[in-house]
Every structure is written in structure tokens, then in C-alpha cells.
CSV table of C-alpha atoms in Angstrom, one decimal:
chain,number,residue,atom,x,y,z
A,1,UNK,CA,-12.2,27.1,20.1
A,2,UNK,CA,-10.2,28.1,17.1
A,3,UNK,CA,-11.8,27.9,13.7
A,4,UNK,CA,-10.1,27.2,10.4
A,5,UNK,CA,-11.5,27.0,7.0
A,6,UNK,CA,-10.4,25.2,3.8
A,7,UNK,CA,-12.0,23.5,0.8
A,8,UNK,CA,-10.8,20.1,1.6
A,9,UNK,CA,-10.0,18.5,5.0
A,10,UNK,CA,-7.9,15.3,4.9
A,11,UNK,CA,-7.9,13.3,8.1
A,12,UNK,CA,-4.8,11.0,8.1
A,13,UNK,CA,-1.3,11.7,7.0
A,14,UNK,CA,-0.1,8.3,5.9
A,15,UNK,CA,1.3,7.6,2.5
A,16,UNK,CA,-2.1,7.8,0.8
A,17,UNK,CA,-3.2,10.9,2.8
A,18,UNK,CA,-0.1,12.7,1.7
A,19,UNK,CA,-0.4,11.9,-2.1
A,20,UNK,CA,-4.0,12.8,-1.9
A,21,UNK,CA,-3.3,16.2,-0.4
A,22,UNK,CA,-0.5,17.0,-2.8
A,23,UNK,CA,-2.4,16.0,-5.9
A,24,UNK,CA,-5.5,18.0,-5.0
A,25,UNK,CA,-3.4,21.0,-4.0
A,26,UNK,CA,-2.0,21.0,-7.6
A,27,UNK,CA,-5.6,21.6,-8.9
A,28,UNK,CA,-5.8,24.8,-6.7
A,29,UNK,CA,-7.8,23.6,-3.8
A,30,UNK,CA,-7.1,24.8,-0.3
A,31,UNK,CA,-6.1,21.8,1.6
A,32,UNK,CA,-5.7,21.1,5.4
A,33,UNK,CA,-4.2,17.7,6.3
A,34,UNK,CA,-4.4,16.4,9.9
A,35,UNK,CA,-2.3,13.6,11.3
A,36,UNK,CA,-2.3,12.7,14.9
A,37,UNK,CA,0.8,10.5,15.0
A,38,UNK,CA,3.6,12.3,13.1
A,39,UNK,CA,5.7,14.4,15.5
A,40,UNK,CA,5.5,17.7,13.7
A,41,UNK,CA,5.9,20.8,16.0
A,42,UNK,CA,4.3,23.0,13.4
A,43,UNK,CA,2.8,23.1,9.9
A,44,UNK,CA,6.2,24.1,8.6
A,45,UNK,CA,7.1,20.4,8.4
A,46,UNK,CA,10.1,20.4,10.9
A,47,UNK,CA,11.2,17.7,13.2
A,48,UNK,CA,9.6,14.8,11.6
A,49,UNK,CA,9.8,11.5,13.4
A,50,UNK,CA,9.7,8.6,11.0
A,51,UNK,CA,9.8,5.1,12.4
A,52,UNK,CA,8.1,3.0,9.6
A,53,UNK,CA,10.8,0.6,8.4
A,54,UNK,CA,8.4,-1.3,6.0
A,55,UNK,CA,8.7,-1.1,2.4
A,56,UNK,CA,6.1,-0.2,-0.3
A,57,UNK,CA,5.8,-2.0,-3.5
A,58,UNK,CA,5.0,0.6,-6.3
A,59,UNK,CA,3.6,-0.6,-9.6
A,60,UNK,CA,4.5,0.8,-13.0
A,61,UNK,CA,1.0,2.3,-13.3
A,62,UNK,CA,1.4,4.0,-9.8
A,63,UNK,CA,4.8,5.3,-10.8
A,64,UNK,CA,3.3,6.9,-14.0
A,65,UNK,CA,0.7,8.7,-11.8
A,66,UNK,CA,3.4,9.9,-9.3
A,67,UNK,CA,5.3,11.2,-12.4
A,68,UNK,CA,2.2,13.1,-13.6
A,69,UNK,CA,1.9,14.9,-10.3
A,70,UNK,CA,5.6,15.5,-10.0
A,71,UNK,CA,6.2,13.3,-6.9
A,72,UNK,CA,8.2,10.5,-8.5
A,73,UNK,CA,11.4,12.6,-8.9
A,74,UNK,CA,11.6,13.0,-5.2
A,75,UNK,CA,11.9,9.3,-4.5
A,76,UNK,CA,13.2,7.8,-7.8
A,77,UNK,CA,16.8,7.7,-6.7
A,78,UNK,CA,15.8,5.6,-3.6
A,79,UNK,CA,13.6,3.2,-5.6
A,80,UNK,CA,14.9,-0.3,-6.4
A,81,UNK,CA,13.6,-1.5,-9.8
A,82,UNK,CA,11.9,-4.9,-10.2
A,83,UNK,CA,12.9,-6.2,-13.5
A,84,UNK,CA,11.8,-9.9,-12.9
A,85,UNK,CA,9.3,-11.6,-10.7
A,86,UNK,CA,9.9,-15.4,-10.0
A,87,UNK,CA,6.9,-17.2,-8.6
A,88,UNK,CA,7.3,-20.7,-7.1
A,89,UNK,CA,4.6,-23.1,-5.8
A,90,UNK,CA,6.2,-25.1,-3.0
A,91,UNK,CA,9.4,-25.9,-5.0
A,92,UNK,CA,11.5,-24.1,-7.6
A,93,UNK,CA,10.6,-26.6,-10.3
A,94,UNK,CA,6.9,-25.4,-10.2
A,95,UNK,CA,7.6,-21.8,-11.3
A,96,UNK,CA,6.5,-18.9,-13.5
A,97,UNK,CA,9.0,-16.2,-14.4
A,98,UNK,CA,7.5,-12.8,-15.2
A,99,UNK,CA,9.3,-9.9,-17.0
A,100,UNK,CA,8.1,-6.8,-18.6
A,101,UNK,CA,8.1,-7.2,-22.4
A,102,UNK,CA,8.2,-3.4,-22.7
A,103,UNK,CA,12.0,-2.8,-22.1
A,104,UNK,CA,11.3,0.9,-21.2
A,105,UNK,CA,9.3,0.0,-18.1
A,106,UNK,CA,9.8,-2.2,-15.0
A,107,UNK,CA,7.4,-4.6,-13.3
A,108,UNK,CA,7.5,-2.3,-10.2
A,109,UNK,CA,9.7,-0.6,-7.6
A,110,UNK,CA,10.4,-1.0,-3.9
A,111,UNK,CA,10.9,2.1,-1.7
A,112,UNK,CA,11.1,2.4,2.1
A,113,UNK,CA,8.0,3.9,3.7
A,114,UNK,CA,9.9,6.4,5.8
A,115,UNK,CA,11.7,7.7,2.8
A,116,UNK,CA,8.5,8.2,0.9
A,117,UNK,CA,7.0,10.1,3.8
A,118,UNK,CA,10.1,12.3,4.4
A,119,UNK,CA,10.4,13.2,0.6
A,120,UNK,CA,6.7,13.8,0.0
A,121,UNK,CA,6.5,16.1,3.1
A,122,UNK,CA,9.5,18.0,1.8
A,123,UNK,CA,7.6,18.6,-1.5
A,124,UNK,CA,4.7,20.1,0.5
A,125,UNK,CA,6.9,23.2,1.2
A,126,UNK,CA,6.5,24.4,-2.3
A,127,UNK,CA,2.7,24.5,-2.1
A,128,UNK,CA,1.2,27.4,-0.2
A,129,UNK,CA,-2.3,26.1,-0.3
A,130,UNK,CA,-1.5,23.0,1.9
A,131,UNK,CA,-1.4,23.3,5.8
A,132,UNK,CA,-0.3,20.4,7.8
A,133,UNK,CA,-1.2,19.9,11.5
A,134,UNK,CA,-0.2,17.0,13.8
A,135,UNK,CA,-1.1,15.9,17.3
A,136,UNK,CA,-4.9,16.6,16.6
A,137,UNK,CA,-7.3,13.9,17.5
A,138,UNK,CA,-10.7,14.0,15.9
A,139,UNK,CA,-13.6,14.1,18.3
A,140,UNK,CA,-16.6,14.4,16.1
A,141,UNK,CA,-17.9,15.7,12.8
A,142,UNK,CA,-20.7,18.3,12.6
A,143,UNK,CA,-22.7,19.5,9.5
A,144,UNK,CA,-23.5,23.0,8.6
A,145,UNK,CA,-25.9,23.9,5.7
A,146,UNK,CA,-23.0,24.5,3.2
A,147,UNK,CA,-20.1,22.8,4.9
A,148,UNK,CA,-18.8,20.0,7.1
A,149,UNK,CA,-16.4,20.3,10.1
A,150,UNK,CA,-14.0,18.1,11.9
A,151,UNK,CA,-13.9,19.0,15.5
A,152,UNK,CA,-10.6,18.3,17.3
A,153,UNK,CA,-9.4,19.0,20.9
A,154,UNK,CA,-8.8,22.8,20.4
A,155,UNK,CA,-9.8,23.6,16.8
A,156,UNK,CA,-12.7,23.1,14.4
A,157,UNK,CA,-11.8,22.8,10.7
A,158,UNK,CA,-14.6,23.7,8.3
A,159,UNK,CA,-14.6,22.5,4.7
A,160,UNK,CA,-16.7,21.5,1.7
A,161,UNK,CA,-15.4,17.9,1.8
A,162,UNK,CA,-13.7,15.6,4.3
A,163,UNK,CA,-11.5,12.9,3.0
A,164,UNK,CA,-11.1,9.9,5.5
A,165,UNK,CA,-7.6,8.6,5.1
A,166,UNK,CA,-7.4,7.4,8.7
A,167,UNK,CA,-6.5,3.8,8.1
A,168,UNK,CA,-7.9,0.4,8.6
A,169,UNK,CA,-9.6,1.3,12.0
A,170,UNK,CA,-11.1,4.5,10.6
A,171,UNK,CA,-12.8,6.5,13.3
A,172,UNK,CA,-14.7,8.4,10.7
A,173,UNK,CA,-16.1,5.1,9.3
A,174,UNK,CA,-17.3,4.3,13.0
A,175,UNK,CA,-18.9,7.7,13.7
A,176,UNK,CA,-20.7,7.7,10.2
A,177,UNK,CA,-22.0,4.1,10.8
A,178,UNK,CA,-20.6,3.0,7.5
A,179,UNK,CA,-20.8,-0.7,7.3
A,180,UNK,CA,-17.9,-2.9,6.3
A,181,UNK,CA,-17.1,-6.5,5.8
A,182,UNK,CA,-14.0,-7.6,7.9
A,183,UNK,CA,-12.0,-10.8,7.6
A,184,UNK,CA,-9.1,-11.7,9.9
A,185,UNK,CA,-6.8,-14.4,8.7
A,186,UNK,CA,-5.1,-17.0,10.9
A,187,UNK,CA,-1.7,-15.9,9.9
A,188,UNK,CA,0.6,-13.0,10.8
A,189,UNK,CA,3.0,-11.3,8.4
A,190,UNK,CA,6.6,-11.3,9.5
A,191,UNK,CA,8.3,-8.3,7.8
A,192,UNK,CA,12.2,-8.3,7.9
A,193,UNK,CA,14.6,-6.0,6.2
A,194,UNK,CA,18.2,-7.7,6.0
A,195,UNK,CA,21.5,-7.7,4.2
A,196,UNK,CA,22.7,-10.8,2.3
A,197,UNK,CA,25.7,-11.8,0.1
A,198,UNK,CA,24.1,-12.9,-3.2
A,199,UNK,CA,22.9,-10.2,-5.6
A,200,UNK,CA,19.1,-9.9,-6.0
A,201,UNK,CA,19.6,-9.0,-9.6
A,202,UNK,CA,16.6,-6.7,-9.4
A,203,UNK,CA,14.4,-9.8,-8.9
A,204,UNK,CA,11.4,-10.2,-6.6
A,205,UNK,CA,10.3,-13.7,-5.5
A,206,UNK,CA,6.9,-15.0,-4.4
A,207,UNK,CA,7.1,-18.5,-2.9
A,208,UNK,CA,3.8,-20.2,-2.0
A,209,UNK,CA,4.6,-22.4,1.0
A,210,UNK,CA,2.2,-24.6,2.9
A,211,UNK,CA,2.5,-22.2,5.8
A,212,UNK,CA,1.6,-19.2,3.6
A,213,UNK,CA,3.1,-17.0,0.9
A,214,UNK,CA,6.7,-15.8,1.3
A,215,UNK,CA,7.8,-12.7,-0.7
A,216,UNK,CA,11.4,-11.5,-1.1
A,217,UNK,CA,11.6,-7.9,-2.5
A,218,UNK,CA,14.9,-6.3,-3.6
A,219,UNK,CA,16.0,-3.1,-1.9
A,220,UNK,CA,18.3,-0.2,-3.0
A,221,UNK,CA,20.3,-0.2,0.2
A,222,UNK,CA,23.7,-1.7,0.5
A,223,UNK,CA,25.5,-3.0,3.6
A,224,UNK,CA,29.2,-2.9,2.7
A,225,UNK,CA,29.6,-5.3,-0.3
A,226,UNK,CA,26.3,-7.0,0.5
A,227,UNK,CA,22.9,-6.5,-0.9
A,228,UNK,CA,19.6,-5.8,0.9
A,229,UNK,CA,16.1,-7.3,0.5
A,230,UNK,CA,12.8,-7.1,2.4
A,231,UNK,CA,10.9,-10.3,3.5
A,232,UNK,CA,7.2,-10.7,3.9
A,233,UNK,CA,6.3,-14.1,5.2
A,234,UNK,CA,2.7,-15.1,6.2
A,235,UNK,CA,2.9,-17.8,8.8
A,236,UNK,CA,0.8,-18.9,11.8
A,237,UNK,CA,0.8,-16.6,14.8
A,238,UNK,CA,2.6,-18.8,17.2
A,239,UNK,CA,5.5,-19.3,14.8
A,240,UNK,CA,5.9,-15.6,14.0
A,241,UNK,CA,5.7,-14.6,17.7
A,242,UNK,CA,8.2,-17.2,18.9
A,243,UNK,CA,10.5,-16.4,16.0
A,244,UNK,CA,10.6,-12.7,16.9
A,245,UNK,CA,11.8,-13.4,20.4
A,246,UNK,CA,14.3,-16.0,19.4
A,247,UNK,CA,18.1,-15.2,19.4
A,248,UNK,CA,19.6,-13.4,16.5
A,249,UNK,CA,21.5,-16.6,15.6
A,250,UNK,CA,18.4,-18.7,15.6
A,251,UNK,CA,16.4,-16.0,13.7
A,252,UNK,CA,19.0,-16.0,10.8
A,253,UNK,CA,19.1,-19.8,10.7
A,254,UNK,CA,15.4,-20.1,10.3
A,255,UNK,CA,15.4,-17.4,7.5
A,256,UNK,CA,18.4,-19.0,5.7
A,257,UNK,CA,16.7,-22.4,5.7
A,258,UNK,CA,14.1,-20.7,3.4
A,259,UNK,CA,16.1,-18.1,1.6
A,260,UNK,CA,19.7,-19.5,1.2
A,261,UNK,CA,19.4,-20.5,-2.5
A,262,UNK,CA,18.2,-17.1,-3.4
A,263,UNK,CA,19.9,-14.6,-1.0
A,264,UNK,CA,22.9,-16.7,0.3
A,265,UNK,CA,24.0,-15.9,3.9
A,266,UNK,CA,22.2,-13.3,5.9
A,267,UNK,CA,24.7,-10.7,7.1
A,268,UNK,CA,22.7,-8.3,9.0
A,269,UNK,CA,19.0,-7.8,10.2
A,270,UNK,CA,18.0,-4.2,9.8
A,271,UNK,CA,14.5,-4.5,11.3
A,272,UNK,CA,11.9,-7.0,12.1
A,273,UNK,CA,8.1,-6.5,12.7
A,274,UNK,CA,4.9,-8.6,12.7
A,275,UNK,CA,1.4,-7.6,11.7
A,276,UNK,CA,-1.9,-9.4,12.0
A,277,UNK,CA,-3.2,-10.2,8.6
A,278,UNK,CA,-6.7,-9.0,7.8
A,279,UNK,CA,-8.7,-7.5,5.0
A,280,UNK,CA,-11.9,-5.4,4.8
A,281,UNK,CA,-14.1,-3.5,2.3
A,282,UNK,CA,-16.6,-0.8,3.1
A,283,UNK,CA,-20.2,-1.2,1.8
A,284,UNK,CA,-19.8,2.2,0.2
A,285,UNK,CA,-16.9,4.6,-0.2
A,286,UNK,CA,-18.8,7.7,0.8
A,287,UNK,CA,-21.0,9.3,3.3
A,288,UNK,CA,-22.6,12.8,3.4
A,289,UNK,CA,-19.7,15.2,2.3
A,290,UNK,CA,-17.2,12.5,3.1
A,291,UNK,CA,-15.2,10.0,1.1
A,292,UNK,CA,-13.1,7.1,2.2
A,293,UNK,CA,-9.8,6.5,0.6
A,294,UNK,CA,-7.0,3.8,0.8
A,295,UNK,CA,-7.2,1.7,4.0
A,296,UNK,CA,-10.0,3.7,5.3
A,297,UNK,CA,-12.1,2.2,2.5
A,298,UNK,CA,-10.5,-1.2,1.9
A,299,UNK,CA,-7.5,-3.5,2.6
A,300,UNK,CA,-6.6,-6.6,1.0
A,301,UNK,CA,-4.3,-9.7,1.7
A,302,UNK,CA,-0.8,-8.9,0.8
A,303,UNK,CA,-0.3,-12.0,-1.4
A,304,UNK,CA,-0.1,-9.9,-4.6
A,305,UNK,CA,1.6,-6.8,-3.0
A,306,UNK,CA,-1.1,-4.6,-4.4
A,307,UNK,CA,-2.5,-2.9,-1.3
A,308,UNK,CA,-0.8,0.5,-1.7
A,309,UNK,CA,-1.3,0.5,-5.4
A,310,UNK,CA,-5.0,-0.1,-5.0
A,311,UNK,CA,-5.2,3.0,-2.7
A,312,UNK,CA,-3.3,5.0,-5.2
A,313,UNK,CA,-5.9,4.1,-7.8
A,314,UNK,CA,-8.3,5.8,-5.4
A,315,UNK,CA,-6.3,8.9,-5.4
A,316,UNK,CA,-5.9,8.8,-9.2
A,317,UNK,CA,-9.7,8.6,-9.7
A,318,UNK,CA,-10.3,11.3,-7.1
A,319,UNK,CA,-7.7,13.6,-8.9
A,320,UNK,CA,-9.6,13.0,-12.2
A,321,UNK,CA,-13.1,13.6,-10.8
A,322,UNK,CA,-12.0,16.6,-8.8
A,323,UNK,CA,-10.4,18.2,-11.8
A,324,UNK,CA,-13.5,17.6,-14.0
A,325,UNK,CA,-15.8,19.1,-11.3
A,326,UNK,CA,-13.5,22.1,-10.9
A,327,UNK,CA,-13.3,22.7,-14.6
A,328,UNK,CA,-17.2,22.7,-14.9
A,329,UNK,CA,-17.6,24.9,-11.8
A,330,UNK,CA,-19.3,22.1,-9.9
A,331,UNK,CA,-19.1,21.8,-6.1
A,332,UNK,CA,-16.9,19.1,-4.5
A,333,UNK,CA,-18.5,17.4,-1.6
A,334,UNK,CA,-21.9,17.2,-3.2
A,335,UNK,CA,-23.8,13.9,-3.2
A,336,UNK,CA,-23.1,13.5,-7.0
A,337,UNK,CA,-19.4,14.1,-6.4
A,338,UNK,CA,-19.1,11.5,-3.6
A,339,UNK,CA,-21.3,9.0,-5.5
A,340,UNK,CA,-19.2,9.4,-8.7
A,341,UNK,CA,-16.0,8.7,-6.7
A,342,UNK,CA,-17.6,5.6,-5.2
A,343,UNK,CA,-18.7,4.3,-8.7
A,344,UNK,CA,-15.3,4.8,-10.1
A,345,UNK,CA,-13.4,2.9,-7.2
A,346,UNK,CA,-15.7,0.3,-5.8
A,347,UNK,CA,-15.8,-2.4,-8.6
A,348,UNK,CA,-12.1,-2.3,-9.1
A,349,UNK,CA,-11.6,-2.7,-5.3
A,350,UNK,CA,-14.1,-5.4,-4.9
A,351,UNK,CA,-12.6,-7.4,-7.7
A,352,UNK,CA,-9.1,-7.2,-6.2
A,353,UNK,CA,-10.3,-7.9,-2.8
A,354,UNK,CA,-11.9,-11.2,-4.0
A,355,UNK,CA,-8.9,-12.2,-6.1
A,356,UNK,CA,-6.3,-11.8,-3.4
A,357,UNK,CA,-8.6,-13.6,-0.9
A,358,UNK,CA,-9.2,-16.5,-3.2
A,359,UNK,CA,-5.6,-16.8,-4.3
A,360,UNK,CA,-4.6,-17.1,-0.6
A,361,UNK,CA,-7.1,-19.8,0.0
A,362,UNK,CA,-6.0,-21.7,-3.2
A,363,UNK,CA,-2.3,-21.7,-2.3
A,364,UNK,CA,-2.5,-22.3,1.3
A,365,UNK,CA,-4.4,-25.7,0.7
A,366,UNK,CA,-2.2,-28.7,0.5
A,367,UNK,CA,-4.3,-31.5,-0.9
A,368,UNK,CA,-2.7,-33.7,-3.5
A,369,UNK,CA,-5.3,-33.0,-6.2
A,370,UNK,CA,-5.1,-29.3,-5.6
A,371,UNK,CA,-1.3,-29.3,-5.7
A,372,UNK,CA,-1.5,-31.2,-9.0
A,373,UNK,CA,-4.0,-28.7,-10.6
A,374,UNK,CA,-1.8,-25.8,-9.4
A,375,UNK,CA,1.3,-27.5,-11.0
A,376,UNK,CA,-0.7,-27.8,-14.3
A,377,UNK,CA,-1.8,-24.2,-14.1
A,378,UNK,CA,1.8,-23.0,-13.4
A,379,UNK,CA,3.2,-25.0,-16.4
A,380,UNK,CA,0.5,-23.6,-18.7
A,381,UNK,CA,1.0,-20.0,-17.8
A,382,UNK,CA,4.9,-20.3,-18.0
A,383,UNK,CA,4.6,-21.5,-21.5
A,384,UNK,CA,2.0,-19.0,-22.6
A,385,UNK,CA,3.7,-15.6,-23.3
A,386,UNK,CA,0.5,-13.8,-24.1
A,387,UNK,CA,-1.1,-14.8,-20.8
A,388,UNK,CA,2.0,-13.9,-18.8
A,389,UNK,CA,1.9,-10.5,-20.5
A,390,UNK,CA,-1.6,-9.8,-19.5
A,391,UNK,CA,-1.1,-11.0,-15.9
A,392,UNK,CA,2.0,-8.7,-15.7
A,393,UNK,CA,0.0,-5.7,-17.1
A,394,UNK,CA,-2.7,-6.4,-14.7
A,395,UNK,CA,-0.2,-6.4,-11.7
A,396,UNK,CA,1.5,-3.2,-13.0
A,397,UNK,CA,-1.9,-1.4,-13.1
A,398,UNK,CA,-1.6,-0.8,-16.9
């Protein structure tokens, strides 16, 4: 069996895994990143197969970190700015309109996942201390006195630290017996990218319907003279599954019934997918010489569009801690290193996990008294600029 050595082994080559690898490579660490799904014939990053048509909402705070590590410039031209967010509760008359009072910043940005992956992989070519391998499936983890190794089908990779970025169904979490709390929601998320005739005016919408939240996110793409947006609609499983197999005409009619006043006629459906809604949080974000990052550590309800930004805050914390340990000549992968990472990330994640779960419970209920209380709350927030500013800054990760 072939043996490879590095300082940090990252298992999982999704968006968070890629940013983690790049940021730590900038600090001078020798990185190996392994992804079993992407079709890369070699570590030279050729022949990439990118099928993820979903979009990622990037907050202003996340954008600033990506700027710091020189990744933002590679995707900025593909990013649609969000200048306004309009939130409705059941009907347009119960609303909150958010905007960034700092005119030099936006509320956020929308970029397609496959573009982010493609552009970030291209940036890897400039860093000689990153090696990327695909088509490798992790079988087990073994410990040596001074190292930890991931054992794959035909290679063992030895490192000082393993970063588990292997997603919600993390195999590393299972084999380390790391406990986690998991919640499956009754709804599925319908994700649709589509072209429409009314301008989105760089505005995102969050509409709290009885069936579940419906978000409309502006996209950069254009289809002729038409505009493009991405829809994320939480609804019961039967509705979503039946809608997906309905005719194109019926599919458009159902969407236009909800969206027409905002988007106008739907001209083209680019893609449509459905995902089971769930959330989870690990009891701790580390094990021996292992840390969990992004979806391997936590996932939240998409009601606030903060899932990826929460994962990027993990990366930002890890980058800061790794830089500090390196400057002091301390060893990454030590118990103190792993525990410090957990301490920096866990409370922030636990808070966001509960906020999104409780918000979903609050807005999906349809009792008259609850509707009235929500209406009072919306009116109070809409009239209070100080409160709106603080909510906006929280959402932007500032």
C-alpha cells in the first residue's frame, strides 16, 4: 500500500473543504485534500465534473474573509449582490424591509455552487503545498504515536491532524463514535433556478407561508432580456414530490401563483431539485487529532440562509487558531489545539442552531393569536431602524 505524508489531511472536497484547504495552505502547511465524488483524473485538477446547480448565499462577513485569503476575486464577477431583503409574513402588508445602512457594503451575495468549486479549484494550481486526490474512499483511521492516518483503498495518508469535512452523513463522525443530535423536519426543500421577466432589483425575498418559508434569491445569470432567480421553498414532502413530476406547464403555473407579483412570468426553468430538510449538531467538534468542520459538525434549517456562512465561520476560527499555533511553534492536532477550536466554534453554532429551529416553529404555526403576535412584532421591527440595523449586522456576520 502506498504511503503519503502531510501536515493536515482534509477529507471532503465540498465548498467548505476547499476553502479550509486553501486558507491553511496560505499559512504554509502541507495539505492533502481527498474527495471521493469529484471526477478528477489526477491531482492536477483536470476534467472536473460539476453537477451542483444550487446556489450559495454568502454574507458580507464571509465575503470579507474570502477577500482576506484572496479567494473572493475569483468569484466576484459571478456574484449577484443583495442590496435589499424583503420579509413577508403570509401577506405583503405584514413586512420588514432590510437594507444595509453602510452604503459601501451589501447584505449578501448569491453565487452558484458549481462556479465556486470550479474557480476555487483553479486557485489551487498556484499553491504547491496542496495535493488533491479524488476517487478515494476512507476505510478506517489509525493512530501512531505522533501522527494519525486515513486508510483508503490503495493508500495511507499520514498527518498531524485530520479535518473532517465529509458532510452531514460524516463517516468520520461514525467511526469515532462522536455523538450528535439529529432532527428531521416534515418538509422538503424545493430548489429551482429559473428565468423571469421582472427585474429582481438586487432584492431577496423571504415569505413565511403556512406551508413553510419560501425564499427568492436574485441571480447574476440572464436569459435573453429576462432575469434569473433561485427559489428555495419548504413544503410537505408529498407536495414537493408531486410537483417535481408534474408537467412543465403545471410546474410553472404553481410557481407563478406564488411568485408572479415579484418575478412576473416564468420564462425558463434551468434546474429543479428537492432535498429532505434536517438539522444536526455534534456533541463536540473534535476527537483525538481530528476536528469536524462545516456540515460534518453541524447543519441548520435553511430558514435564514446561514448554513454555509456558519461553516465558513468554522474555517475563519480554524485559520486564526492555526496561525497562532504556528507562530508560537505549537503543534496542530494536539488536544489543546482541537479543544480550542471546539471552544471557539461551538457556542456560536449552538445559538444559530436553536434560533433557526425556533424561527421555523414560530412561523409555520397558524393559530390566530400567534399570527397576531407575529404581526405586532413585524410592525415593531419595521419601524425601529436601530433594531433592523442590528438584525442585518447579525445576518451579515459582522
